[in-house]
Amino acid sequence: MSDLGFTEITPSAPIYTSEHGGRAKCLQRLIRLEMPVPLTVALSFDAVHGVSAGDLPDLDALLTLFGPDPLLSVRPSSEDPDWGGPGAILNIGMNDNVHAKLVESHGELAANALYLRFIQAYAVHVGRLDPDEFDEFSDPTADTLQAALELYEEETDSYFPQDPKEQLTEVLRSMSRAWQGTTARLLREAKGAPADAGLGLVVQKMALGVGRGICGSGVIQFVNGKTGRREIRGRYMCKSQGRDALTGEDDRDVMYLTKDTRGRSIEDVLPDMFQALLDYGDLCRTRLREEMEVEFTIDNEHLYILDAVRVARSERANVRIAVNLAKDEIITREEAVMRIPPRALAELLHSQVDPQGTRDVIASGIGASPGAATGKIVFSARSAQAMAAQGEDCILVRRETSPEDIRGMHAAKGILTIRGGITSHAAVIARGLGLPCVVGASNISLEKKEKKLIAEDGRVLGEGDVITIDGAEGEALMGAVEMLPPELGEGFQTLMSWADEVRDIGVRANADTPPDARNARMFSAEGIGLCRTEHMFFDDDRLLAMREMIFADQPEDRRAALDRLLPMQRDDFTELFEIMQGLPVCIRLFDPPLHEFLPHGREGIRELAEALDLGMSDVEHRVAGLREFNPMLGMRGVRLGVTVPEIYDMQARAIFEATLDASKSGEPIVPEIMIPLVSAKREVEIVKARIDAVAAAVKIERGEEFTYRLGVMVETPRAALRAGEIAQHAHFLSFGTNDLTQMTYGLSRDDAGRFMGEYVNQGVYEEDPFHVLDTDGVGELLEIGASRGREEDPDLSLSICGEHGGNPESIRFCRDAGFTYVSCSPFRVPVARLAAAQLAVAEKLAEQG
Amino acid sequence: MSDLGFTEITPSAPIYTSEHGGRAKCLQRLIRLEMPVPLTVALSFDAVHGVSAGDLPDLDALLTLFGPDPLLSVRPSSEDPDWGGPGAILNIGMNDNVHAKLVESHGELAANALYLRFIQAYAVHVGRLDPDEFDEFSDPTADTLQAALELYEEETDSYFPQDPKEQLTEVLRSMSRAWQGTTARLLREAKGAPADAGLGLVVQKMALGVGRGICGSGVIQFVNGKTGRREIRGRYMCKSQGRDALTGEDDRDVMYLTKDTRGRSIEDVLPDMFQALLDYGDLCRTRLREEMEVEFTIDNEHLYILDAVRVARSERANVRIAVNLAKDEIITREEAVMRIPPRALAELLHSQVDPQGTRDVIASGIGASPGAATGKIVFSARSAQAMAAQGEDCILVRRETSPEDIRGMHAAKGILTIRGGITSHAAVIARGLGLPCVVGASNISLEKKEKKLIAEDGRVLGEGDVITIDGAEGEALMGAVEMLPPELGEGFQTLMSWADEVRDIGVRANADTPPDARNARMFSAEGIGLCRTEHMFFDDDRLLAMREMIFADQPEDRRAALDRLLPMQRDDFTELFEIMQGLPVCIRLFDPPLHEFLPHGREGIRELAEALDLGMSDVEHRVAGLREFNPMLGMRGVRLGVTVPEIYDMQARAIFEATLDASKSGEPIVPEIMIPLVSAKREVEIVKARIDAVAAAVKIERGEEFTYRLGVMVETPRAALRAGEIAQHAHFLSFGTNDLTQMTYGLSRDDAGRFMGEYVNQGVYEEDPFHVLDTDGVGELLEIGASRGREEDPDLSLSICGEHGGNPESIRFCRDAGFTYVSCSPFRVPVARLAAAQLAVAEKLAEQG
């Protein structure tokens, strides 16, 4: 900053984004590219901050710089354009005297319009007068102008200020104050601005755009902000200033940018000027290495470039623009990879509610799985299947979902639950299926018996009523709404291939079913990192065998029931192996508590009693006996594997037989088998001994060889602490961060919803740890587990397979800790691939200094 | 070991307990004290081990040592007498030839008896013949002897071996084999023997005890094994060998030890010999520094001392003996302290079922709280209170207990539950109350509606039937049985005062109620380490206010309900402070989930709806809304404190007002306030800010000063990991190892019962981690928490207040980790004091080398 408190923007002036803001810096770049930018000076953050403390720049010097009777604009220039700032104020310097001169030079209407515009802006933003009253002065007649000046005088008891210095002083003050207002501060902090973010300002000589010749202003860009395709778009309005062209509905002389059958165009009328605009666009693209929207003014056939900003764009356009810039060798491929926020890919992978459409929200909750879907409401998994069978789209609405609902969830197009959080059953499954899902919509109530949904405003919805789930926003909307389709086109594929070129940590998918596995392949997952097997037992024909197994008193009876499940389970795995041919598949052995497979209501118990030929009270008694106080911490996972070993025996056999069957059609499969909920080394030893025995038996029976890898899912704090000794018996450790988070915090994800919102709001937890990996606590256990495991076995494969697996923050953490791969829902795989690639690039850049 | 494979026991022979066993070493000591021990040689563990491999000692040399025609005994000599061993075999060397000589010297009957005894022992233990057949030869006539020899020949097809060397060889072999048998191994391992424990043997020249003069054998001790008081006890039998006097029912000439009106006594007949026995007893006591039972034989008026063993004794006798030895300056006080196994104190603190009585067991479970009690069965807390009001003893029988049962548990004399484990609610509360308790008695079924208990054998018990709870054995017995009373006499008090002299870690009690607190004082706890406050809200008059608070929609309404609880809560604390005057009291703020305070059945909900003037469905809805999937991991502890802060506000106020009230009657109280279930530093900050504010308000209102200490209960793994930053706001950290164990293992203590037995049996877990602190996993978190806390604040007080607090292993761990104190149920306090003292002594001894 010069001693004057402002800096004229010249090619060599010391202008910095971090001191003067992005707009000032961009203007300097335009000036360096020799574009016709009117004289502009920049006020630094410090200078503007000083203004509110009464410490003004040398305004006399500034006004002198702009010459006699200058008309000026003031625009905000914050460090990041996203952080906003006060609106531009134009035509500063207008007063009765200048007005009189302009009447001469530009005509009365133009002079009136300029003065009126300034009076309005000044009255509202500086004088804080009622905008509605000043908005009425739209017609630039002499009477209107007079009325505006009188209203100002009436409201303020003083004549409209005539001194340009006074005008400028007040404008700067009001802008500085506005920046410090609470609302503005909260808004920009929500967008990531630091608490002490500064405001810079640029003061620019007006290019009037309202003179007698061809005059006007407009914006032009060379790319479609929705698609990212190259095309000239923009608006121009004759006799207008600033960004009027974008908002005005004026019927002034129409003039189009490009040749148009409807009327005159700049391309026709001023071909040189049009060519200049094209040239400037090209210059921006190649030299600023970005697609810019250029703001220009034509003043009496002179072209002025007032400003240029990054083209606002959809995420899909962002991808295509970056890819095209890289293809044209304007940026590198790595730069293209770095330009796409990984989470934004979600938008490309799913349908979306058109942001332009109207929204009639009937329920709000947590957007647990992105995308949008429309369908008829159903209240049970069975109805969902029935409706799907008739080819009707449906939305499954449940208080919360349980494993019994899985088939219904497969049949539905979207899910809405009243309870649950970001890692509830519904949320996890929906993300896996790529189904839009809203959970915890507690502002709508579900009357289960009457099959009714009652919204907060009293509206009642029943089965068959059409709603739309907006998983991105976490809302349910009335009726069918306009959608944008998913976008997995060439741009996306190219970007992802570039990402994979630099990525240095593996990305697998969590996939339980053949459709999941196909999605995993579609998104180029490098294998399945977590295949949960429990859902496989909920089919009607399997459930009964499962229940017989649970009710069996003797190991023989258990085995008999499991023998019936074996061929089905083998088919499950064979299909998965075939889909994933050539890639690893990690199968987690049976995990949930057995009571999840038992009926709860009297009716279900009666049916089961009939099916098993048992007394009703006997069944009731046993169901009650299996109930648990804290199922999450109960008889499940390896605890079942140790105490009811027949289940794992059956699963291991199914895996090995499927391995041999699927290997026939291609290269040999090497299945990975994962033991859940381990808390002690001996659990692994015991299960390993039995699985090894099953493997040996299958090899002898079939006379064929195969290999497999056995590993442990680390999801109790103790398993992390004892990872060293556990690794003695494991080829791999995969951290299940969902359960690990629950146990580290002593917090059930199903119950956390009741207070998590308040906890995050109060800053008790910085983030919901089920959403963002808690690197301090859970993360330390991951590091302990990883380092102790690797100390025991340097070749130990390490991975993460919880819901956090696809989050960029978790991927950073896992990459730093030397993990082999992360695993996440198929629809998160592209996000993970991109995030991982960015980490590798960032590290490379940091190393290069 | 000499080259001969045996060692003659002489005063200077190289005999070691660790090589030759305890008996051999003890015999050497007797020999050194110049007692008339017959010639004895010791076979080392290695030598005996060699025998089974065919590697025999030089038996020719051994037999030569004993002279011509020796008769020998062989007795086991394991390292620890408790580990057992094969039975003694006497009269080895007997054959037709020796028999003929003995007929001459000792008479036919004596000779026959000696031969017969050897034939029987040899046939059964060496020849493995049917004991029943040989037991029939009881009458030592010539015919009987002949019949025994013939039977032996018939069964083995060979004449009874005549060669002493062959006899000895086979006896040694059979003993060596017996030691290696599976049953023997399991039995001794159950008593703590290592897998490779060795067997030594002692071969001793027989003192026959069956000659023509005054002959016989007996045992004598100088202390009562039941009471520990000094008195001469023992038995003597004329013409007998070995320990016959203890088991024989023979009508041979009676002779008593001490003067007796019923007949002759050694004291009368052989006063010199009697005096010699007294002298030997004294020698043992002063030189072996132990009360010994001396085995002796009188052979033709010669006295022989064959053996001496530590007097078998009850735990209460053990205490008195140790204290008396120390008072007589035979051992040091520290040695006395070291001689009492801490856990054995439990026997002294409670009534006990007389081990001599008959036991009619009707239910078996886990002995969760020691002691025994008899009373009438009641099935509800209400009935227990009613029965107690009538002065009747009752036993509360429940499927499991919940906080609502607390008053009933106070009223009962003992508790029996069908479900639950060692740290279930019933178990924890019962230990706190010192009530005998058996939990998880799953072999009896409870028909709640019909108020019936049905035992495995079909017996049915109803309300009012009398049973006895044996908390030591984990059994319920039919009817009232014989009891031994508790023993807190002088011996106990003396021992504990000596323990406290050396102890260097604090011991506090977990105490929730005034009776608990009185017990804590009785057992000299150094304060209350954990006062749980939730039970205080279950009184009828409080419960309704509590429920109103839960149902309140607005903070004001919540506060109004809590205002009614305030005076009662203040009285609770005032009484506790007064009882504990001069000692610290650590109060844990409200911890359980709110739904524990709501009714469950329809009837309860209807009553509540009436009381609160709400609709039934409204109440039902809200009760359902508060239900949790995993209450252990839900909305409780500090999570309530943060989201419903009015509860902690009220409790803090009650504590501070009670502090001022109670301080009036004595020295100022410094209350300690503990925040439960913390997982993040910010939780502590938030609660601390509010409590500080309440403290400031109370000080102003009352115009009085007080100080208090605020601390954190570390019971989530995350709190342990983040202990450093948490300690920034805490005066103390107290580790709640119950919950910490649950979360570290991912294992609910309430649900673990279903498989914990199997897990421990299979060695999956070495011990039930809720019973014995898991030093590997949970322990590492304790160490991490302790060291990070102390790093932040070297003066930080560290303690453990979970159920493990009273276990000697946990105390060792906590002492090693530099903890300030341990806290446990009042009835465990003496155990903890003693265990802690022993650690200090052991360390001192180790330092002295």
JSON list of N, CA and C in Angstrom, two decimals, chain A residues 400 625 627 629-633 639 679 683 718 743-746 748 751 754 759 764-765 774 780 788, chain B residues 400 625 627 629-633 639 679 683 717-718 744-746 748 751 754 759 765 774 780 788:
[
{"chain": "A", "resi": 400, "resn": "GLU", "atom": "N", "xyz": [-37.73, -46.54, 10.86]},
{"chain": "A", "resi": 400, "resn": "GLU", "atom": "CA", "xyz": [-36.31, -46.78, 10.62]},
{"chain": "A", "resi": 400, "resn": "GLU", "atom": "C", "xyz": [-36.26, -48.12, 9.90]},
{"chain": "A", "resi": 625, "resn": "GLY", "atom": "N", "xyz": [-35.40, -64.93, 25.18]},
{"chain": "A", "resi": 625, "resn": "GLY", "atom": "CA", "xyz": [-34.09, -65.31, 25.73]},
{"chain": "A", "resi": 625, "resn": "GLY", "atom": "C", "xyz": [-32.94, -64.77, 24.92]},
{"chain": "A", "resi": 627, "resn": "ARG", "atom": "N", "xyz": [-33.03, -61.91, 23.30]},
{"chain": "A", "resi": 627, "resn": "ARG", "atom": "CA", "xyz": [-33.05, -60.45, 23.28]},
{"chain": "A", "resi": 627, "resn": "ARG", "atom": "C", "xyz": [-31.86, -59.91, 24.07]},
{"chain": "A", "resi": 629, "resn": "PHE", "atom": "N", "xyz": [-29.70, -56.40, 25.87]},
{"chain": "A", "resi": 629, "resn": "PHE", "atom": "CA", "xyz": [-29.80, -55.03, 26.37]},
{"chain": "A", "resi": 629, "resn": "PHE", "atom": "C", "xyz": [-29.12, -54.06, 25.41]},
{"chain": "A", "resi": 630, "resn": "ASN", "atom": "N", "xyz": [-27.94, -54.45, 24.97]},
{"chain": "A", "resi": 630, "resn": "ASN", "atom": "CA", "xyz": [-27.14, -53.60, 24.08]},
{"chain": "A", "resi": 630, "resn": "ASN", "atom": "C", "xyz": [-26.65, -54.47, 22.93]},
{"chain": "A", "resi": 631, "resn": "PRO", "atom": "N", "xyz": [-27.52, -54.67, 21.94]},
{"chain": "A", "resi": 631, "resn": "PRO", "atom": "CA", "xyz": [-27.18, -55.62, 20.88]},
{"chain": "A", "resi": 631, "resn": "PRO", "atom": "C", "xyz": [-25.84, -55.30, 20.22]},
{"chain": "A", "resi": 632, "resn": "MET", "atom": "N", "xyz": [-25.52, -54.01, 20.15]},
{"chain": "A", "resi": 632, "resn": "MET", "atom": "CA", "xyz": [-24.26, -53.60, 19.54]},
{"chain": "A", "resi": 632, "resn": "MET", "atom": "C", "xyz": [-23.07, -54.22, 20.26]},
{"chain": "A", "resi": 633, "resn": "LEU", "atom": "N", "xyz": [-23.23, -54.44, 21.55]},
{"chain": "A", "resi": 633, "resn": "LEU", "atom": "CA", "xyz": [-22.12, -54.94, 22.37]},
{"chain": "A", "resi": 633, "resn": "LEU", "atom": "C", "xyz": [-22.39, -56.36, 22.81]},
{"chain": "A", "resi": 639, "resn": "ARG", "atom": "N", "xyz": [-17.88, -63.64, 18.23]},
{"chain": "A", "resi": 639, "resn": "ARG", "atom": "CA", "xyz": [-18.41, -64.32, 19.41]},
{"chain": "A", "resi": 639, "resn": "ARG", "atom": "C", "xyz": [-19.36, -65.43, 19.01]},
{"chain": "A", "resi": 679, "resn": "SER", "atom": "N", "xyz": [-11.78, -59.12, 19.55]},
{"chain": "A", "resi": 679, "resn": "SER", "atom": "CA", "xyz": [-11.22, -58.34, 20.66]},
{"chain": "A", "resi": 679, "resn": "SER", "atom": "C", "xyz": [-10.03, -59.05, 21.29]},
{"chain": "A", "resi": 683, "resn": "GLU", "atom": "N", "xyz": [-9.38, -65.46, 19.66]},
{"chain": "A", "resi": 683, "resn": "GLU", "atom": "CA", "xyz": [-10.56, -65.58, 18.79]},
{"chain": "A", "resi": 683, "resn": "GLU", "atom": "C", "xyz": [-10.12, -65.89, 17.36]},
{"chain": "A", "resi": 718, "resn": "ARG", "atom": "N", "xyz": [-9.94, -52.63, 21.65]},
{"chain": "A", "resi": 718, "resn": "ARG", "atom": "CA", "xyz": [-8.96, -53.61, 22.09]},
{"chain": "A", "resi": 718, "resn": "ARG", "atom": "C", "xyz": [-8.25, -54.26, 20.91]},
{"chain": "A", "resi": 743, "resn": "MET", "atom": "N", "xyz": [-17.51, -47.41, 19.78]},
{"chain": "A", "resi": 743, "resn": "MET", "atom": "CA", "xyz": [-16.93, -47.92, 21.02]},
{"chain": "A", "resi": 743, "resn": "MET", "atom": "C", "xyz": [-15.93, -46.96, 21.62]},
{"chain": "A", "resi": 744, "resn": "THR", "atom": "N", "xyz": [-15.23, -46.22, 20.78]},
{"chain": "A", "resi": 744, "resn": "THR", "atom": "CA", "xyz": [-14.26, -45.27, 21.29]},
{"chain": "A", "resi": 744, "resn": "THR", "atom": "C", "xyz": [-14.96, -44.13, 22.02]},
{"chain": "A", "resi": 745, "resn": "TYR", "atom": "N", "xyz": [-16.09, -43.71, 21.47]},
{"chain": "A", "resi": 745, "resn": "TYR", "atom": "CA", "xyz": [-16.87, -42.64, 22.11]},
{"chain": "A", "resi": 745, "resn": "TYR", "atom": "C", "xyz": [-17.86, -43.19, 23.14]},
{"chain": "A", "resi": 746, "resn": "GLY", "atom": "N", "xyz": [-18.10, -44.51, 23.12]},
{"chain": "A", "resi": 746, "resn": "GLY", "atom": "CA", "xyz": [-19.18, -45.04, 23.95]},
{"chain": "A", "resi": 746, "resn": "GLY", "atom": "C", "xyz": [-20.50, -44.50, 23.49]},
{"chain": "A", "resi": 748, "resn": "SER", "atom": "N", "xyz": [-23.70, -45.02, 20.63]},
{"chain": "A", "resi": 748, "resn": "SER", "atom": "CA", "xyz": [-24.37, -45.81, 19.61]},
{"chain": "A", "resi": 748, "resn": "SER", "atom": "C", "xyz": [-24.82, -44.91, 18.48]},
{"chain": "A", "resi": 751, "resn": "ASP", "atom": "N", "xyz": [-28.46, -44.22, 18.39]},
{"chain": "A", "resi": 751, "resn": "ASP", "atom": "CA", "xyz": [-29.05, -43.39, 19.44]},
{"chain": "A", "resi": 751, "resn": "ASP", "atom": "C", "xyz": [-28.48, -41.98, 19.47]},
{"chain": "A", "resi": 754, "resn": "ARG", "atom": "N", "xyz": [-30.33, -38.28, 18.66]},
{"chain": "A", "resi": 754, "resn": "ARG", "atom": "CA", "xyz": [-31.12, -37.45, 19.56]},
{"chain": "A", "resi": 754, "resn": "ARG", "atom": "C", "xyz": [-30.37, -36.21, 20.03]},
{"chain": "A", "resi": 759, "resn": "TYR", "atom": "N", "xyz": [-24.93, -31.30, 19.87]},
{"chain": "A", "resi": 759, "resn": "TYR", "atom": "CA", "xyz": [-23.52, -31.44, 20.22]},
{"chain": "A", "resi": 759, "resn": "TYR", "atom": "C", "xyz": [-22.63, -30.72, 19.19]},
{"chain": "A", "resi": 764, "resn": "VAL", "atom": "N", "xyz": [-19.39, -29.16, 20.94]},
{"chain": "A", "resi": 764, "resn": "VAL", "atom": "CA", "xyz": [-18.89, -30.18, 21.86]},
{"chain": "A", "resi": 764, "resn": "VAL", "atom": "C", "xyz": [-18.03, -31.17, 21.05]},
{"chain": "A", "resi": 765, "resn": "TYR", "atom": "N", "xyz": [-18.61, -31.62, 19.97]},
{"chain": "A", "resi": 765, "resn": "TYR", "atom": "CA", "xyz": [-17.82, -32.33, 18.97]},
{"chain": "A", "resi": 765, "resn": "TYR", "atom": "C", "xyz": [-17.69, -31.37, 17.78]},
{"chain": "A", "resi": 774, "resn": "ASP", "atom": "N", "xyz": [-12.89, -39.10, 13.41]},
{"chain": "A", "resi": 774, "resn": "ASP", "atom": "CA", "xyz": [-12.29, -38.42, 14.56]},
{"chain": "A", "resi": 774, "resn": "ASP", "atom": "C", "xyz": [-10.82, -38.79, 14.61]},
{"chain": "A", "resi": 780, "resn": "GLU", "atom": "N", "xyz": [-6.25, -42.10, 16.52]},
{"chain": "A", "resi": 780, "resn": "GLU", "atom": "CA", "xyz": [-5.08, -42.60, 17.23]},
{"chain": "A", "resi": 780, "resn": "GLU", "atom": "C", "xyz": [-5.12, -44.12, 17.34]},
{"chain": "A", "resi": 788, "resn": "ARG", "atom": "N", "xyz": [1.37, -51.14, 15.06]},
{"chain": "A", "resi": 788, "resn": "ARG", "atom": "CA", "xyz": [1.66, -52.41, 15.74]},
{"chain": "A", "resi": 788, "resn": "ARG", "atom": "C", "xyz": [1.51, -53.59, 14.79]},
{"chain": "B", "resi": 400, "resn": "GLU", "atom": "N", "xyz": [-33.91, -60.06, 36.64]},
{"chain": "B", "resi": 400, "resn": "GLU", "atom": "CA", "xyz": [-32.72, -59.22, 36.81]},
{"chain": "B", "resi": 400, "resn": "GLU", "atom": "C", "xyz": [-33.20, -57.99, 37.56]},
{"chain": "B", "resi": 625, "resn": "GLY", "atom": "N", "xyz": [-40.46, -42.75, 22.48]},
{"chain": "B", "resi": 625, "resn": "GLY", "atom": "CA", "xyz": [-39.46, -41.87, 21.87]},
{"chain": "B", "resi": 625, "resn": "GLY", "atom": "C", "xyz": [-38.13, -41.86, 22.61]},
{"chain": "B", "resi": 627, "resn": "ARG", "atom": "N", "xyz": [-36.92, -44.48, 24.17]},
{"chain": "B", "resi": 627, "resn": "ARG", "atom": "CA", "xyz": [-36.32, -45.81, 24.18]},
{"chain": "B", "resi": 627, "resn": "ARG", "atom": "C", "xyz": [-35.04, -45.78, 23.33]},
{"chain": "B", "resi": 629, "resn": "PHE", "atom": "N", "xyz": [-31.71, -48.07, 21.36]},
{"chain": "B", "resi": 629, "resn": "PHE", "atom": "CA", "xyz": [-31.25, -49.35, 20.84]},
{"chain": "B", "resi": 629, "resn": "PHE", "atom": "C", "xyz": [-30.16, -49.93, 21.75]},
{"chain": "B", "resi": 630, "resn": "ASN", "atom": "N", "xyz": [-29.25, -49.07, 22.13]},
{"chain": "B", "resi": 630, "resn": "ASN", "atom": "CA", "xyz": [-28.12, -49.49, 22.97]},
{"chain": "B", "resi": 630, "resn": "ASN", "atom": "C", "xyz": [-27.97, -48.48, 24.10]},
{"chain": "B", "resi": 631, "resn": "PRO", "atom": "N", "xyz": [-28.78, -48.65, 25.13]},
{"chain": "B", "resi": 631, "resn": "PRO", "atom": "CA", "xyz": [-28.81, -47.63, 26.19]},
{"chain": "B", "resi": 631, "resn": "PRO", "atom": "C", "xyz": [-27.42, -47.35, 26.77]},
{"chain": "B", "resi": 632, "resn": "MET", "atom": "N", "xyz": [-26.59, -48.38, 26.79]},
{"chain": "B", "resi": 632, "resn": "MET", "atom": "CA", "xyz": [-25.25, -48.21, 27.33]},
{"chain": "B", "resi": 632, "resn": "MET", "atom": "C", "xyz": [-24.48, -47.15, 26.55]},
{"chain": "B", "resi": 633, "resn": "LEU", "atom": "N", "xyz": [-24.79, -47.03, 25.27]},
{"chain": "B", "resi": 633, "resn": "LEU", "atom": "CA", "xyz": [-24.06, -46.13, 24.39]},
{"chain": "B", "resi": 633, "resn": "LEU", "atom": "C", "xyz": [-24.93, -44.95, 23.99]},
{"chain": "B", "resi": 639, "resn": "ARG", "atom": "N", "xyz": [-23.71, -36.38, 28.42]},
{"chain": "B", "resi": 639, "resn": "ARG", "atom": "CA", "xyz": [-24.54, -36.01, 27.27]},
{"chain": "B", "resi": 639, "resn": "ARG", "atom": "C", "xyz": [-25.85, -35.41, 27.74]},
{"chain": "B", "resi": 679, "resn": "SER", "atom": "N", "xyz": [-16.35, -37.89, 26.67]},
{"chain": "B", "resi": 679, "resn": "SER", "atom": "CA", "xyz": [-15.57, -38.37, 25.53]},
{"chain": "B", "resi": 679, "resn": "SER", "atom": "C", "xyz": [-14.83, -37.22, 24.85]},
{"chain": "B", "resi": 683, "resn": "GLU", "atom": "N", "xyz": [-16.91, -31.13, 26.55]},
{"chain": "B", "resi": 683, "resn": "GLU", "atom": "CA", "xyz": [-17.98, -31.51, 27.48]},
{"chain": "B", "resi": 683, "resn": "GLU", "atom": "C", "xyz": [-17.63, -31.06, 28.89]},
{"chain": "B", "resi": 717, "resn": "PRO", "atom": "N", "xyz": [-13.02, -45.12, 25.86]},
{"chain": "B", "resi": 717, "resn": "PRO", "atom": "CA", "xyz": [-11.63, -45.18, 25.39]},
{"chain": "B", "resi": 717, "resn": "PRO", "atom": "C", "xyz": [-11.14, -43.80, 24.96]},
{"chain": "B", "resi": 718, "resn": "ARG", "atom": "N", "xyz": [-12.04, -43.00, 24.40]},
{"chain": "B", "resi": 718, "resn": "ARG", "atom": "CA", "xyz": [-11.61, -41.70, 23.91]},
{"chain": "B", "resi": 718, "resn": "ARG", "atom": "C", "xyz": [-11.16, -40.78, 25.06]},
{"chain": "B", "resi": 744, "resn": "THR", "atom": "N", "xyz": [-14.00, -51.04, 25.48]},
{"chain": "B", "resi": 744, "resn": "THR", "atom": "CA", "xyz": [-12.74, -51.49, 24.90]},
{"chain": "B", "resi": 744, "resn": "THR", "atom": "C", "xyz": [-12.93, -52.83, 24.20]},
{"chain": "B", "resi": 745, "resn": "TYR", "atom": "N", "xyz": [-13.75, -53.68, 24.82]},
{"chain": "B", "resi": 745, "resn": "TYR", "atom": "CA", "xyz": [-14.03, -54.98, 24.21]},
{"chain": "B", "resi": 745, "resn": "TYR", "atom": "C", "xyz": [-15.21, -54.92, 23.23]},
{"chain": "B", "resi": 746, "resn": "GLY", "atom": "N", "xyz": [-15.99, -53.83, 23.30]},
{"chain": "B", "resi": 746, "resn": "GLY", "atom": "CA", "xyz": [-17.23, -53.82, 22.54]},
{"chain": "B", "resi": 746, "resn": "GLY", "atom": "C", "xyz": [-18.17, -54.88, 23.06]},
{"chain": "B", "resi": 748, "resn": "SER", "atom": "N", "xyz": [-21.12, -55.74, 26.10]},
{"chain": "B", "resi": 748, "resn": "SER", "atom": "CA", "xyz": [-22.01, -55.30, 27.16]},
{"chain": "B", "resi": 748, "resn": "SER", "atom": "C", "xyz": [-21.95, -56.28, 28.31]},
{"chain": "B", "resi": 751, "resn": "ASP", "atom": "N", "xyz": [-24.95, -58.47, 28.61]},
{"chain": "B", "resi": 751, "resn": "ASP", "atom": "CA", "xyz": [-25.19, -59.48, 27.58]},
{"chain": "B", "resi": 751, "resn": "ASP", "atom": "C", "xyz": [-24.07, -60.51, 27.50]},
{"chain": "B", "resi": 754, "resn": "ARG", "atom": "N", "xyz": [-24.12, -64.65, 28.37]},
{"chain": "B", "resi": 754, "resn": "ARG", "atom": "CA", "xyz": [-24.52, -65.74, 27.50]},
{"chain": "B", "resi": 754, "resn": "ARG", "atom": "C", "xyz": [-23.34, -66.55, 26.98]},
{"chain": "B", "resi": 759, "resn": "TYR", "atom": "N", "xyz": [-16.33, -68.69, 26.78]},
{"chain": "B", "resi": 759, "resn": "TYR", "atom": "CA", "xyz": [-15.13, -67.97, 26.35]},
{"chain": "B", "resi": 759, "resn": "TYR", "atom": "C", "xyz": [-13.97, -68.21, 27.31]},
{"chain": "B", "resi": 765, "resn": "TYR", "atom": "N", "xyz": [-10.77, -65.68, 26.32]},
{"chain": "B", "resi": 765, "resn": "TYR", "atom": "CA", "xyz": [-10.30, -64.69, 27.28]},
{"chain": "B", "resi": 765, "resn": "TYR", "atom": "C", "xyz": [-9.70, -65.48, 28.44]},
{"chain": "B", "resi": 774, "resn": "ASP", "atom": "N", "xyz": [-8.44, -56.38, 32.60]},
{"chain": "B", "resi": 774, "resn": "ASP", "atom": "CA", "xyz": [-7.66, -56.76, 31.41]},
{"chain": "B", "resi": 774, "resn": "ASP", "atom": "C", "xyz": [-6.49, -55.79, 31.29]},
{"chain": "B", "resi": 780, "resn": "GLU", "atom": "N", "xyz": [-3.90, -50.87, 29.17]},
{"chain": "B", "resi": 780, "resn": "GLU", "atom": "CA", "xyz": [-3.09, -49.93, 28.39]},
{"chain": "B", "resi": 780, "resn": "GLU", "atom": "C", "xyz": [-3.79, -48.58, 28.31]},
{"chain": "B", "resi": 788, "resn": "ARG", "atom": "N", "xyz": [-0.82, -39.42, 30.31]},
{"chain": "B", "resi": 788, "resn": "ARG", "atom": "CA", "xyz": [-1.13, -38.15, 29.64]},
{"chain": "B", "resi": 788, "resn": "ARG", "atom": "C", "xyz": [-1.71, -37.14, 30.61]}
]
